[in-house]
Amino acid sequence: MYDVAVIGAGIIGTFITRELSKFDLKTIMIDKETDIANGTTKANSAIVHAGYDAKPNTLKGKLNAKGNAMYGDICEELDVHFKRIGSFVIATNEEEMESVKALYERGCKNNIPDMKILSQEEVREMEPNLNEDIIGALYAPTAGIVSPWELAVALAENAADNGAKIQLETEVISIDKNEDGYVIHTNNGEIKAKYIFNCAGVYADKINEMVGSKTFTIHPRRGQYNILDKSVGEIVNHVIFQAPTKLGKGVLVAPTVHGNLLIGPDAEDIDDKENTATTSERIEFIREKSRKTTNKVPFNTTITSFAGLRAVPSTGDFIIEESKEAKGFINVAGIESPGLSAAPAIAEYAVDILKGIIGELKEKEGFNPRRRPVIRFMELSDEEKAEIIKKDPRYGRIICRCENITEGEIVDAIHRNAGGRTVDGIKRRVRPGMGRCQGGFCGPRVMEILARELKMDIKDVVKDSKASYILTEETKQNNQKVVEENIEADKVS
Ligand SMILES: Cc1cc2nc3c(=O)[nH]c(=O)nc-3n(C[C@H](O)[C@H](O)[C@H](O)COP(=O)(O)OP(=O)(O)OC[C@H]3O[C@@H](n4cnc5c(N)ncnc54)[C@H](O)[C@@H]3O)c2cc1C
């Protein structure tokens, strides 16, 4: 029997599990997918918002700025890239300037530090590639960029290092309540737990219904993006938002933490909670919209597009509370934007609810907040490179030529706690396949390494989801069979 089961291994589930691992609790985190962060957490704008946008009296308003302030220390402890590069909200006319000023006022109510309204000249000086008709902007220096899936993986690894259990490919199908707590029925056996955190993203309403509650619904709102090559990653230095107007929120243009350029998203209400397809019309729409910010983006340097689903709650705010119908069942639902930014504060807030139910928790002796540092070969000096290759020659073999990722880094990403088991899982952890060729060169080599290290048949290595097989049969063996059959046929004739 576990003390706590966390359903969902996105940024919210992983932050909560890591927070729980600080205490003497037997904790399990489960997810239906083959990897950590395979839901909305892998497909969003990756911005750690400053916190001026959310209404002050909402949970979003209370938790965004608090979460933002926690990011520096957490990313340092977990060795995850995070850059506090600041954000602009640009205005191209007086009406937009009014909404920029309204955001500034709201930011003051939310206690956002060091904000400033920039003049046209200041905008030009700080961002020379923006269009000349921009007349001013709100500047918030505390905004940042992060790699959300790297952070979620690091949180899961650190939670596992501190004793939490992680069980993937485990889909919750139904939940029964009994006098000891809950029995969670999954495709992978039963899990018993005294308390549950429901962090199931777009499916949080369905999980809530499993304990007999229908207090909210979640509907998916899709957003699509373009990622452009690193050669154009420095077109802007800050996250550039457009001022919200009656026609909508506009799109952002931002560098990513790894130096690419990101453009998007749009917002499209859809019915299917699995539909993360991109469409040429919507991609053209976001490109067109981005031209209002800068017309210097060469779209022929696009390397890929993707879409994510916002978990839009019927209540209009984050839902973080114990269910009234099911004691000890805590919903952490409707975590749409700024959920990534607020996540560290959401985790503390949610665990405080548990403390309110069972009393103060005993801190775990020997909790280690730090994860073993990741060796990023290309970030090392020549001396350090030579040293590491001497110790382990696999760091001398480049597997991904676009991102310069070595075999040593891939092997390490497989064997850590919460390690990668799929081609995309390795791509998200150490980046082979994230570059221009999108895995065309390194994909087969990553598969070979996965098969070798996990002692599995290479045909069983999947791209991402459970059934996304890449290889079906060995052609040479088949050819041999055909040759033998032909020889037999010749003999007969
Ligand atoms: C287009 C877009 C842009 C965004 N941009 C930003 C941004 O810039 N900054 C920001 O702060 N926020 C942003 N967000 C919001 C942010 O991405 C989310 O708040 C965050 O990722 C939500 O994380 P989560 O853990 O709640 O959900 P998810 O990451 O979706 O995790 C839920 C998990 O539950 C699992 N699950 C579901 N059902 C079951 C089941 N039955 N059994 C087992 N497991 C199950 C899923 O597999 C999934 O892994 C954006 C969102 C979108 C869509």
Tab-separated table of C-alpha atoms and ligand atoms in Angstrom, residues 7-13 30-33 37-49 170-172 199-203 207 210 221 223 225 265 308-310 332 335-342, ligand 1:
chain	number	residue	atom	x	y	z
A	7	ILE	CA	-1.567	10.204	-11.528
A	8	GLY	CA	0.205	11.930	-14.424
A	9	ALA	CA	3.918	12.497	-15.024
A	10	GLY	CA	3.796	15.918	-16.651
A	11	ILE	CA	5.445	18.967	-15.117
A	12	ILE	CA	2.774	19.076	-12.386
A	13	GLY	CA	2.962	15.386	-11.425
A	30	ILE	CA	2.078	6.615	-12.729
A	31	ASP	CA	1.518	7.615	-16.342
A	32	LYS	CA	-0.136	5.930	-19.298
A	33	GLU	CA	2.650	6.973	-21.681
A	37	ALA	CA	6.339	14.567	-19.978
A	38	ASN	CA	4.605	13.022	-22.984
A	39	GLY	CA	1.444	15.140	-22.609
A	40	THR	CA	1.141	18.946	-22.758
A	41	THR	CA	4.482	19.312	-20.983
A	42	LYS	CA	6.343	18.350	-24.146
A	43	ALA	CA	4.559	20.875	-26.396
A	44	ASN	CA	4.190	24.447	-25.173
A	45	SER	CA	5.944	27.827	-25.418
A	46	ALA	CA	8.433	26.950	-22.637
A	47	ILE	CA	8.199	30.433	-21.143
A	48	VAL	CA	8.512	31.018	-17.409
A	49	HIS	CA	6.153	33.985	-17.387
A	170	THR	CA	0.184	2.356	-16.666
A	171	GLU	CA	-3.193	3.768	-17.642
A	172	VAL	CA	-5.736	4.423	-14.898
A	199	CYS	CA	-2.446	15.545	-12.290
A	200	ALA	CA	-3.805	14.024	-15.514
A	201	GLY	CA	-3.775	17.152	-17.693
A	202	VAL	CA	-6.503	17.152	-20.349
A	203	TYR	CA	-7.882	13.933	-18.790
A	207	ILE	CA	-10.009	10.826	-13.507
A	210	MET	CA	-13.737	7.955	-11.539
A	221	ARG	CA	-7.482	23.974	-26.988
A	223	GLY	CA	-1.806	25.560	-30.202
A	225	TYR	CA	4.235	26.200	-33.507
A	265	PRO	CA	0.974	29.428	-30.892
A	308	GLY	CA	0.184	21.117	-27.827
A	309	LEU	CA	-3.170	20.961	-26.055
A	310	ARG	CA	-4.154	23.475	-23.367
A	332	VAL	CA	-4.523	19.502	-9.500
A	335	ILE	CA	-3.417	23.646	-15.298
A	336	GLU	CA	-3.323	25.648	-18.509
A	337	SER	CA	-0.866	28.512	-19.015
A	338	PRO	CA	0.901	29.744	-16.862
A	339	GLY	CA	1.043	26.213	-15.451
A	340	LEU	CA	4.671	25.604	-16.328
A	341	SER	CA	5.710	28.896	-14.702
A	342	ALA	CA	3.592	28.293	-11.602
B	1	LIG	C1	0.097	25.788	-26.626
B	1	LIG	C2	0.505	25.881	-25.191
B	1	LIG	C3	1.406	26.847	-24.760
B	1	LIG	C4	1.753	26.950	-23.419
B	1	LIG	N1	2.737	27.803	-23.044
B	1	LIG	C5	3.082	27.925	-21.745
B	1	LIG	C6	4.121	28.782	-21.343
B	1	LIG	O1	4.829	29.360	-22.161
B	1	LIG	N2	4.356	28.948	-20.024
B	1	LIG	C7	3.619	28.307	-19.089
B	1	LIG	O2	3.828	28.561	-17.899
B	1	LIG	N3	2.671	27.408	-19.431
B	1	LIG	C8	2.407	27.195	-20.739
B	1	LIG	N4	1.468	26.285	-21.125
B	1	LIG	C9	0.830	25.481	-20.100
B	1	LIG	C10	1.708	24.315	-19.661
B	1	LIG	O3	2.230	23.648	-20.769
B	1	LIG	C11	0.838	23.376	-18.826
B	1	LIG	O4	0.312	24.124	-17.747
B	1	LIG	C12	1.590	22.182	-18.268
B	1	LIG	O5	2.375	21.534	-19.234
B	1	LIG	C13	0.563	21.209	-17.698
B	1	LIG	O6	1.221	20.126	-17.157
B	1	LIG	P1	0.421	18.902	-16.553
B	1	LIG	O7	1.398	18.080	-15.846
B	1	LIG	O8	-0.774	19.408	-15.815
B	1	LIG	O9	-0.206	18.163	-17.821
B	1	LIG	P2	0.474	17.075	-18.855
B	1	LIG	O10	1.847	17.456	-19.214
B	1	LIG	O11	-0.513	16.941	-19.939
B	1	LIG	O12	0.542	15.772	-17.981
B	1	LIG	C14	-0.581	14.980	-17.706
B	1	LIG	C15	-0.152	13.536	-17.735
B	1	LIG	O13	-1.242	12.713	-17.313
B	1	LIG	C16	-1.165	11.500	-18.021
B	1	LIG	N5	-2.468	10.833	-17.991
B	1	LIG	C17	-3.638	11.295	-18.483
B	1	LIG	N6	-4.624	10.386	-18.296
B	1	LIG	C18	-4.054	9.333	-17.662
B	1	LIG	C19	-4.553	8.080	-17.203
B	1	LIG	N7	-5.832	7.709	-17.367
B	1	LIG	N8	-3.697	7.228	-16.600
B	1	LIG	C20	-2.383	7.556	-16.427
B	1	LIG	N9	-1.861	8.732	-16.852
B	1	LIG	C21	-2.690	9.605	-17.455
B	1	LIG	C22	-0.751	11.936	-19.417
B	1	LIG	O14	-0.172	10.863	-20.157
B	1	LIG	C23	0.212	13.068	-19.146
B	1	LIG	O15	1.570	12.650	-19.171
B	1	LIG	C24	1.138	26.112	-22.469
B	1	LIG	C25	0.258	25.119	-22.899
B	1	LIG	C26	-0.014	24.972	-24.245
B	1	LIG	C27	-0.862	23.856	-24.719
